[in-house]
Short mmCIF file of C-alpha atoms and ligand atoms in Angstrom, two decimals:
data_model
loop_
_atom_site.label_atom_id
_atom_site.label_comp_id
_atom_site.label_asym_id
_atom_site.label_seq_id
_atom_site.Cartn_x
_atom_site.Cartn_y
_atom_site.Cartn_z
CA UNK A 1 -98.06 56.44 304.37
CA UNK A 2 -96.32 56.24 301.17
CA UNK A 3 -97.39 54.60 298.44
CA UNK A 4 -95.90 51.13 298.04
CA UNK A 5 -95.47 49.85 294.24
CA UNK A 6 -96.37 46.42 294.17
CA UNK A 7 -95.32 44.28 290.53
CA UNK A 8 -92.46 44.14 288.87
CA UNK A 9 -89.37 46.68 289.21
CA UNK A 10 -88.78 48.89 285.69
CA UNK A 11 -85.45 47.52 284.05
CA UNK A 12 -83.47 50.68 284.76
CA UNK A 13 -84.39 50.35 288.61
CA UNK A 14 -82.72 46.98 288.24
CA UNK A 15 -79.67 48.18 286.04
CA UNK A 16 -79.23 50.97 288.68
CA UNK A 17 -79.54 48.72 291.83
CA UNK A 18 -77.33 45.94 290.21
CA UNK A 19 -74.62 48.62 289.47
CA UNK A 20 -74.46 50.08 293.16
CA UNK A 21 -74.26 46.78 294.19
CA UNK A 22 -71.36 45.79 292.03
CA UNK A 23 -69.72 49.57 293.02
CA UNK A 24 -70.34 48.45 296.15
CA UNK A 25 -68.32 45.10 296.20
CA UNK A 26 -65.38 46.63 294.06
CA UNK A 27 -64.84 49.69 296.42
CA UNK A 28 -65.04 46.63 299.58
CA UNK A 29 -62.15 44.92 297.77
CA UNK A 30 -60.31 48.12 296.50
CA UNK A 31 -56.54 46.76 297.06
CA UNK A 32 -56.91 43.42 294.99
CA UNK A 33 -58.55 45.91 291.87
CA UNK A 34 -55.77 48.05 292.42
CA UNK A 35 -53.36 44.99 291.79
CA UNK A 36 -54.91 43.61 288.98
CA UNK A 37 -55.27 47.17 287.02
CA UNK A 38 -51.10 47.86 287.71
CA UNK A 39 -49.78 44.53 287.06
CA UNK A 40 -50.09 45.05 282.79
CA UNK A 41 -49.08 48.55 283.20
CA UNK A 42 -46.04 47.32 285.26
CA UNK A 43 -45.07 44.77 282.43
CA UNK A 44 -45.44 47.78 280.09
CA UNK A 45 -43.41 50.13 281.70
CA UNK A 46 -40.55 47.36 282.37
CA UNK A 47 -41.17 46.75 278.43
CA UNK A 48 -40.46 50.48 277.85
CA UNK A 49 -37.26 50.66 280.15
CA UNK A 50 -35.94 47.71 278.64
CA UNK A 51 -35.61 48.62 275.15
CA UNK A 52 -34.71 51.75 276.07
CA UNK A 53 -32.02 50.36 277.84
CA UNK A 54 -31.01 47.88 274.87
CA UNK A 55 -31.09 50.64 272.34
CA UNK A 56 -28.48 52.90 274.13
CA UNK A 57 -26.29 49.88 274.69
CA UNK A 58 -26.58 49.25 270.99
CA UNK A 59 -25.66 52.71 270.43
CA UNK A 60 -22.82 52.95 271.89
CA UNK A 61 -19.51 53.59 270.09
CA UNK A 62 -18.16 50.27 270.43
CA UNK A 63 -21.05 48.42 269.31
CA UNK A 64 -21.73 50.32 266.48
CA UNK A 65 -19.62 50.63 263.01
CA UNK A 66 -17.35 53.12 263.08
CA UNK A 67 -18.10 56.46 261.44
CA UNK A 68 -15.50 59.51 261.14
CA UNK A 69 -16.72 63.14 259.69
CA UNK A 70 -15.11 63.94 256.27
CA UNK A 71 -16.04 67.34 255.26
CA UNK A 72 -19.06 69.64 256.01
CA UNK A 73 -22.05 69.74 254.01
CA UNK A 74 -24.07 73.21 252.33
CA UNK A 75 -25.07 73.88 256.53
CA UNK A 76 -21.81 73.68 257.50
CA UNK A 77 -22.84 70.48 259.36
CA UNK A 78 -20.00 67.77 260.10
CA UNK A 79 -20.90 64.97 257.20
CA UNK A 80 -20.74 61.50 258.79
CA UNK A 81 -19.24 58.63 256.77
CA UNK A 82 -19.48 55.36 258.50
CA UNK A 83 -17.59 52.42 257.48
CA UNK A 84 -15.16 49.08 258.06
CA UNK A 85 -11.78 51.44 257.40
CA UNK A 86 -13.29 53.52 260.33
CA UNK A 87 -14.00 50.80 263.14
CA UNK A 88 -11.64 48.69 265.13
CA UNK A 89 -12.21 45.03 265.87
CA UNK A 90 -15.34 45.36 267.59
CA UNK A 91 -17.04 47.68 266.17
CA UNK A 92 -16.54 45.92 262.23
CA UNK A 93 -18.94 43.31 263.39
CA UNK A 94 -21.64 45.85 262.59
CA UNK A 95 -20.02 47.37 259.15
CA UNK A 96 -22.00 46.36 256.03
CA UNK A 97 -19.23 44.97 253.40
CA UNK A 98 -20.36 46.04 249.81
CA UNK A 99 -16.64 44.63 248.55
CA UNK A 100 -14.82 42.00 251.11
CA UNK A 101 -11.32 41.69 250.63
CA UNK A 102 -10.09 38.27 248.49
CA UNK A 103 -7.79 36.10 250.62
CA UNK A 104 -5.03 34.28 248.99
CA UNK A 105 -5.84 30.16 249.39
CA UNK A 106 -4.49 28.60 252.15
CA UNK A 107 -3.82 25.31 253.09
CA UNK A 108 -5.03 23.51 256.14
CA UNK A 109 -1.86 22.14 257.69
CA UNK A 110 -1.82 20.52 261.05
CA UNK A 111 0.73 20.91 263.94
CA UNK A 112 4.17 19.50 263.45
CA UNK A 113 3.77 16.52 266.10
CA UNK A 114 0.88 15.67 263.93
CA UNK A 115 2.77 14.93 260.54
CA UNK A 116 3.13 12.08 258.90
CA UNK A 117 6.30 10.81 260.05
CA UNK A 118 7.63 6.85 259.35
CA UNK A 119 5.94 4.53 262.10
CA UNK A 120 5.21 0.72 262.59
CA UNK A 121 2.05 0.53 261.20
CA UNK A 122 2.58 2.78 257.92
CA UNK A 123 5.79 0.90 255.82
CA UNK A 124 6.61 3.83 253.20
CA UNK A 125 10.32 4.45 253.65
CA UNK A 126 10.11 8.07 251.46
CA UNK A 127 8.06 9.54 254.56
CA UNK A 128 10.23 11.71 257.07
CA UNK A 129 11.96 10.50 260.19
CA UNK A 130 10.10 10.97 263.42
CA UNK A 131 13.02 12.81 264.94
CA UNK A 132 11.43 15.97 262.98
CA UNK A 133 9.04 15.84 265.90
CA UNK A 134 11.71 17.08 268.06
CA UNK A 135 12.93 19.79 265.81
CA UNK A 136 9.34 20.81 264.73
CA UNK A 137 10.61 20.60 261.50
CA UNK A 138 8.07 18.13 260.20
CA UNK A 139 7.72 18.37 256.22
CA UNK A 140 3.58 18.77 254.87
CA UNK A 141 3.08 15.33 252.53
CA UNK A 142 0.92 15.57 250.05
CA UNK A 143 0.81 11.74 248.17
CA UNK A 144 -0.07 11.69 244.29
CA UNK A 145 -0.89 8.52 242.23
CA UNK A 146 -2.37 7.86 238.73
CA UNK A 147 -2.05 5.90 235.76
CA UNK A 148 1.04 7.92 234.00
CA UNK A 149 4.05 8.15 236.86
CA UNK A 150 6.11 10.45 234.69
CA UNK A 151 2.97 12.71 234.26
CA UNK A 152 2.07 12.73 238.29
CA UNK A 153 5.35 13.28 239.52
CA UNK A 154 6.12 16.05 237.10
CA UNK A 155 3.21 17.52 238.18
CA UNK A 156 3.64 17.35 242.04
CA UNK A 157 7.28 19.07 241.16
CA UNK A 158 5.65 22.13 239.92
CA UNK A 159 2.64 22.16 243.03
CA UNK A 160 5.48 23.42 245.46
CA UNK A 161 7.65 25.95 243.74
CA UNK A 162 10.77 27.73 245.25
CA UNK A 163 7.92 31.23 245.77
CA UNK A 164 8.28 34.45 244.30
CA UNK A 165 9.31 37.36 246.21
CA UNK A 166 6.51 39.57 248.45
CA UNK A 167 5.30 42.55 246.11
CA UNK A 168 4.50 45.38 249.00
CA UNK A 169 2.24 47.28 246.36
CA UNK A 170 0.02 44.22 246.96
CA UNK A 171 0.91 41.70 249.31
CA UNK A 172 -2.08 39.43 249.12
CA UNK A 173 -1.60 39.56 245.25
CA UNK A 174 1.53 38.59 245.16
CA UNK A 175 1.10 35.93 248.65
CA UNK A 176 -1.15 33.99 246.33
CA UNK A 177 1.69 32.78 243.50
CA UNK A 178 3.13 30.86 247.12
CA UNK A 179 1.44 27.98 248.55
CA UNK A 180 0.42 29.38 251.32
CA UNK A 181 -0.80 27.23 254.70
CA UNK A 182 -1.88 27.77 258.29
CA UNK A 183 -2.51 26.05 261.42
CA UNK A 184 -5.60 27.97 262.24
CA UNK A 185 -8.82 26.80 262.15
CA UNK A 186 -11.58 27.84 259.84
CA UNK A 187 -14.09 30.28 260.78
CA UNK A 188 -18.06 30.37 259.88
CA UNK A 189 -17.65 33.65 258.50
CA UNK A 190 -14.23 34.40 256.87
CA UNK A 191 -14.63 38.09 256.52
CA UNK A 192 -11.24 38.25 258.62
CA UNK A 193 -9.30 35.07 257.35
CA UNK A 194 -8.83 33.65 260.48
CA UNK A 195 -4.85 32.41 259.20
CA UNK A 196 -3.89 36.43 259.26
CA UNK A 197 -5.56 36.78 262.69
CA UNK A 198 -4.76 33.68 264.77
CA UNK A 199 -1.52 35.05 266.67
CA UNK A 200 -0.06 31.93 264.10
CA UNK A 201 2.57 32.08 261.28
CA UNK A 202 1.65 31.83 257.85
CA UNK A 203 3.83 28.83 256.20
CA UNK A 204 4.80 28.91 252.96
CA UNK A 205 5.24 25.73 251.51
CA UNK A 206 8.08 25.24 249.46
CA UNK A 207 10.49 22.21 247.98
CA UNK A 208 13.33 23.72 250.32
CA UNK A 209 13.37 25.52 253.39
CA UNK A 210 16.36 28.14 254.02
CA UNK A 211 17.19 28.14 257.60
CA UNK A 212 16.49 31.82 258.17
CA UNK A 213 13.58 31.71 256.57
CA UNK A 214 10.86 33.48 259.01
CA UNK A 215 10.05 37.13 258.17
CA UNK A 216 6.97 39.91 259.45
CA UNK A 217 4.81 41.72 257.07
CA UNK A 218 2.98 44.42 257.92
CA UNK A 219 -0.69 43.88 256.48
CA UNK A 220 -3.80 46.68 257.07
CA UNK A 221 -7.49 45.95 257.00
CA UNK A 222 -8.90 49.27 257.39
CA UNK A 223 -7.76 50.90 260.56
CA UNK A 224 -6.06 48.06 261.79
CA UNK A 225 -2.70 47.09 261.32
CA UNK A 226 -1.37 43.64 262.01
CA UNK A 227 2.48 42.21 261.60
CA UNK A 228 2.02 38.26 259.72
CA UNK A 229 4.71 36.42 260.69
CA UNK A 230 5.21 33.98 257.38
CA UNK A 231 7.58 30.86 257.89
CA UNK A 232 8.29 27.98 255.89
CA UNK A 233 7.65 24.46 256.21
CA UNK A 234 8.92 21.95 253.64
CA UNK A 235 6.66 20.37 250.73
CA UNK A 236 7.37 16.88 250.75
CA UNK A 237 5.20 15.07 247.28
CA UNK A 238 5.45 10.77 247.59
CA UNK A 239 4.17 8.73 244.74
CA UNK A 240 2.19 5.69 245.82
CA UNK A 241 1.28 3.16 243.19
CA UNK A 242 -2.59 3.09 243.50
CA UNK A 243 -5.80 4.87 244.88
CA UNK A 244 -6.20 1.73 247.05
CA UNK A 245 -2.72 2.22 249.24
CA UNK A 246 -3.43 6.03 250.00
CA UNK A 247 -6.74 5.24 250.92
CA UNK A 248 -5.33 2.26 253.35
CA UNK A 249 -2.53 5.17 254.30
CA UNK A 250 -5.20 8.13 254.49
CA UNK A 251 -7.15 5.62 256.91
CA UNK A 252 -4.06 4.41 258.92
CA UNK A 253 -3.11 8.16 259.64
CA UNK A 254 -6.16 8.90 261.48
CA UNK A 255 -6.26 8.16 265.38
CA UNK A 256 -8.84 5.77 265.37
CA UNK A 257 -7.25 3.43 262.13
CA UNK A 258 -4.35 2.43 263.79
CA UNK A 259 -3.40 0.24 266.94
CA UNK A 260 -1.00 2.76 268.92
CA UNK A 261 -3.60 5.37 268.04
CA UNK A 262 -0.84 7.24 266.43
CA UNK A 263 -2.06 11.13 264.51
CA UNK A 264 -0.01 10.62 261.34
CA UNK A 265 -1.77 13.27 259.13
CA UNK A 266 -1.34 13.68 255.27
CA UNK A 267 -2.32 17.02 253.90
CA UNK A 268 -4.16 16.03 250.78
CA UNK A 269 -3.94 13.50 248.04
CA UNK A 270 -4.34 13.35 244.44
CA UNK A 271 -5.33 10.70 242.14
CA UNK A 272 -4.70 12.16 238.48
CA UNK A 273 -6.25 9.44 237.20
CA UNK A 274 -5.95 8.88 232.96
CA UNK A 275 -4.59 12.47 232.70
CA UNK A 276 -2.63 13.32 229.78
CA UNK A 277 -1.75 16.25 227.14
CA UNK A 278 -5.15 16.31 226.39
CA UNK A 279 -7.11 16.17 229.25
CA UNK A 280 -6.91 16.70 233.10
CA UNK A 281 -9.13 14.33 235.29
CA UNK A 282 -8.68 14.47 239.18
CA UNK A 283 -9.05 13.25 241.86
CA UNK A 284 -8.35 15.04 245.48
CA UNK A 285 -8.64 13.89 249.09
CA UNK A 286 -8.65 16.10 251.75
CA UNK A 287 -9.48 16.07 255.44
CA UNK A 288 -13.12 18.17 255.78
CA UNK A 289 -13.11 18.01 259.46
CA UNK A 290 -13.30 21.94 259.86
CA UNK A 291 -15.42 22.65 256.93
CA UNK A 292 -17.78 24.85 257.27
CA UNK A 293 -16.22 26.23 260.52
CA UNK A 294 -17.26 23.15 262.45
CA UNK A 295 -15.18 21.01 263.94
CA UNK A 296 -16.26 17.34 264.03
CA UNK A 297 -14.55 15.73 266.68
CA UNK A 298 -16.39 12.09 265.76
CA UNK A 299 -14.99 9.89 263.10
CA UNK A 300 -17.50 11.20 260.34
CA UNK A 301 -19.34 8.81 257.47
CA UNK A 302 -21.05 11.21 255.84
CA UNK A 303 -22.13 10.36 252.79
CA UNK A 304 -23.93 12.84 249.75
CA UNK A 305 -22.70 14.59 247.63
CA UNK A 306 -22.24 18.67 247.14
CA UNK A 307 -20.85 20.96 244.66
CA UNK A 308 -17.45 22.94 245.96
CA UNK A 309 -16.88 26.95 244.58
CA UNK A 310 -14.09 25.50 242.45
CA UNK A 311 -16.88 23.23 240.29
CA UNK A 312 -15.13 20.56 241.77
CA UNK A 313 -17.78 17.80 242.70
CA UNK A 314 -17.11 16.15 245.86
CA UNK A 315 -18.39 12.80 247.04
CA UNK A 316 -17.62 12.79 250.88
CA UNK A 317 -16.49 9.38 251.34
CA UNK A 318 -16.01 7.95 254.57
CA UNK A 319 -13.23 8.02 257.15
CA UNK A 320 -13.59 11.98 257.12
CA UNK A 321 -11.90 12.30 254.33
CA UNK A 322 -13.67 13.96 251.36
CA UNK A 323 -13.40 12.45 247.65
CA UNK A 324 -13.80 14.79 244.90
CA UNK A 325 -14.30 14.42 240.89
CA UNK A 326 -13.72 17.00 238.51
CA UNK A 327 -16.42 17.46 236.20
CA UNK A 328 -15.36 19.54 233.62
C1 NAG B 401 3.27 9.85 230.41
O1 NAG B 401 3.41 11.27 230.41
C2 NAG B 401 4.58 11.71 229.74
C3 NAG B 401 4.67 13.20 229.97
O2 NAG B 401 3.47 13.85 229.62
C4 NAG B 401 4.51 11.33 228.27
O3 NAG B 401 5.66 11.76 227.61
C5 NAG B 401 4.35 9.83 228.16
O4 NAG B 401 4.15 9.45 226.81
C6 NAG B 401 3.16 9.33 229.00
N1 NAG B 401 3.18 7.86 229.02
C7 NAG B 401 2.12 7.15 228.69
C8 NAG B 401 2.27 5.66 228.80
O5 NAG B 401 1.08 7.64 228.29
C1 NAG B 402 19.92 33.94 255.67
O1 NAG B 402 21.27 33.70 256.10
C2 NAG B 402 22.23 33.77 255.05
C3 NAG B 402 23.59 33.40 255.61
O2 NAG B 402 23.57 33.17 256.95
C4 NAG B 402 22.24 35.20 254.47
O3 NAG B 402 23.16 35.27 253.40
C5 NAG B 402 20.84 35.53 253.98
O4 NAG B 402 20.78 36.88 253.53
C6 NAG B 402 19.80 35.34 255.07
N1 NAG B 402 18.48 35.51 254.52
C7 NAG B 402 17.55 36.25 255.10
C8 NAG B 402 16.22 36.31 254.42
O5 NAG B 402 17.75 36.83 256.15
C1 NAG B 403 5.10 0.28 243.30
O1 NAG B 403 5.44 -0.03 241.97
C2 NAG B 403 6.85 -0.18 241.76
C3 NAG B 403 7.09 -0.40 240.27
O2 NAG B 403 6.10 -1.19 239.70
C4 NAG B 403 7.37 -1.33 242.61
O3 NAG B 403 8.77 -1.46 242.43
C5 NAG B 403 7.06 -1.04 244.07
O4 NAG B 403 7.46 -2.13 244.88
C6 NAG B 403 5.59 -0.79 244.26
N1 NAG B 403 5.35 -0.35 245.63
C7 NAG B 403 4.51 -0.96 246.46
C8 NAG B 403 4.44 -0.43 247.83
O5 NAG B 403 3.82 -1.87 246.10
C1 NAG B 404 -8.48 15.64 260.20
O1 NAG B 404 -8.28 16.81 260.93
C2 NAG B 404 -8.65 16.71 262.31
C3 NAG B 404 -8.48 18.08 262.92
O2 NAG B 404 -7.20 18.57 262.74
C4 NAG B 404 -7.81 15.67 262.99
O3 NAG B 404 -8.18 15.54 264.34
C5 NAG B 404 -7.97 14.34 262.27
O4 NAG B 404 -7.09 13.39 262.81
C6 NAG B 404 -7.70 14.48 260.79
N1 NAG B 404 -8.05 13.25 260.10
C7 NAG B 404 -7.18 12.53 259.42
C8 NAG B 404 -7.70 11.29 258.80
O5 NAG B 404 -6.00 12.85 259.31
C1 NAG B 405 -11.83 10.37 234.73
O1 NAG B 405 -11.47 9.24 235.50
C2 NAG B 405 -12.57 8.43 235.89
C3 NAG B 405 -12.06 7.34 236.80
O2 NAG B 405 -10.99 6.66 236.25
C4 NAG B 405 -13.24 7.87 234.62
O3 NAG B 405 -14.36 7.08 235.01
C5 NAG B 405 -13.68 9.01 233.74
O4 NAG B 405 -14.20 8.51 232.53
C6 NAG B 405 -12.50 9.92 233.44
N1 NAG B 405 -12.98 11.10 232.72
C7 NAG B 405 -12.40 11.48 231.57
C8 NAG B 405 -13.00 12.70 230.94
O5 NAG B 405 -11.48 10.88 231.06
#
């Protein structure tokens, strides 16, 4: 008869049973271990395969800026040189832009059904006919006012000239001595001025419109070559005889501020205040409703204040139009 040990069991007897016990269980319940081991090695893998995956889409031609050999280097290894003149359309997106190209200015100028045009509810008899509607030969209105008449109207002569002729050396140069305007709306990000790329003309605005005005230029942005149609649309400059009536005409122009909810749109107004020789103080008024690249469909009250790239400060009044005070 073996010998039986009576009293307590020595801890590594214990250890040892406890772990063949345990082994025991686990190897009983094998497929639900199995599970619970692959599952985060699963997720990993997928992890893996998907970024994989996302980096060869990213590295695809088309989603990547363009890049074209130029020479060979000491190995005789093609040297890559990647760059916005080497991408199309898609592929600028990814281009870094050490030097963006300078747009000339450019009006915002709103269809031809929308321009002011004489109506019931707005009296001024210097504003166009609506039978321009028809012809879509509606004139832009711009409406000046300050204390010296002479002064104003002399100088809303000289904002719409007669142009100067298209220098092909450098169009955008030369574009920018016109008043230039466009129906397109503004982008966020005006790398590509969204005028020159909006299947839209360009209009020049000018005091007089030849009939056979409309022309194509052929512009380039790197490897791309557009043709900008430029037309013309008329300049039309109406004195009023106070700050007060273009605000009441500003207001009666927009859908909502009169009762035939009418779209009688003025392009901007100027108040040049107690301008003279000496000084120039002025006032403008324009519609902000795509600044920023955001259209704002709602009759907007902002209110603050904010400092334009021309120094120009504006106070954005209400009525979605914006007031602005030169401080210089
Ligand atoms: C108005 O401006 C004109 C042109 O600058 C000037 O000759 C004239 O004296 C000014 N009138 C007044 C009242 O200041
Ligand atoms: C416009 O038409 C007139 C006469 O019909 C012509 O003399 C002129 O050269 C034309 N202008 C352009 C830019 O085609
Ligand atoms: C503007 O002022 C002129 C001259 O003072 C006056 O003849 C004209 O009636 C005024 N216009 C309006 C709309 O009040
Ligand atoms: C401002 O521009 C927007 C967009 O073109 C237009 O819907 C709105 O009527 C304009 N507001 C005024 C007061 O003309
Ligand atoms: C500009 O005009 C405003 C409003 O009339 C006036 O308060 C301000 O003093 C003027 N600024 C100058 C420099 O004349």
């Amino acid at each position: 008869m073996a010998d039986l040990v009576h009293g307590p069991a020595s801890f590594s007897t214990q250890a040892n049973a406890l772990l063949r016990k345990n082994f025991t269980f686990q190897k009983r319940d094998i497929k639900s271990n199995i599970r619970l081991i692959s599952v985060p090695i699963i997720l990993c893998l997928l992890l893996v395969f998907l970024q994989n995956w996302v980096n060869k889409e990213l590295d695809k031609p088309w989603n990547r800026c363009g890049c074209k050999c130029v020479g060979k280097n000491d190995e005789g290894k093609c040297e890559e040189v990647c760059g916005i003149e080497y991408s199309d359309l898609n592929q600028a997106v990814s281009c870094s832009i050490p030097s963006p190209l300078e747009w000339p200015p450019l009006l915002q100028i709103p269809e031809s059904t929308y321009r002011a045009v004489q109506t019931d509810f707005i009296s001024y008899g210097d504003l166009p006919d609506d039978s321009c509607k028809i012809s879509g030969s509606c004139p832009a209105t711009i409406l000046l006012t300050g204390t010296n008449k002479t002064l104003g109207e002399s100088m809303g002569g000289n904002l719409f000239s007669s142009g100067s002729t298209v220098d092909y050396s450098d169009i955008f140069y030369s574009l920018a001595y016109n008043v230039l305007g466009s129906e397109s709306q503004t982008k966020y990000m005006n790398f590509l001025e969204a005028a020159f790329f909006s299947n839209q003309a360009v209009y020049n605005v000018w005091l007089q419109c030849s009939p056979n005005f409309t022309f194509s230029l052929p512009l380039e942005f790197g490897s791309v070559a557009v043709q900008q149609e430029i037309s013309c649309v008329k300049g039309l400059h109406l004195w009023r005889n106070s700050s007060h009536e273009i605000n009441d005409e500003l207001h009666k122009g927009y859908r909502n501020g009169n009762p035939e909810r009418k779209i009688n749109e003025i392009i901007a107004a100027y108040d040049f205040l107690n301008s003279n020789r000496n000084g120039f103080n002025v006032s403008i008024w324009y519609n902000s409703s795509y600044k920023n690249g955001k259209r704002q469909s709602t009759f907007g009250f902002d209110k603050g204040s904010s400092l334009s790239e021309f120094g120009i400060k504006c106070l954005h009044s209400g009525f979605a139009w914006t007031f602005c005070k030169n401080v210089v």
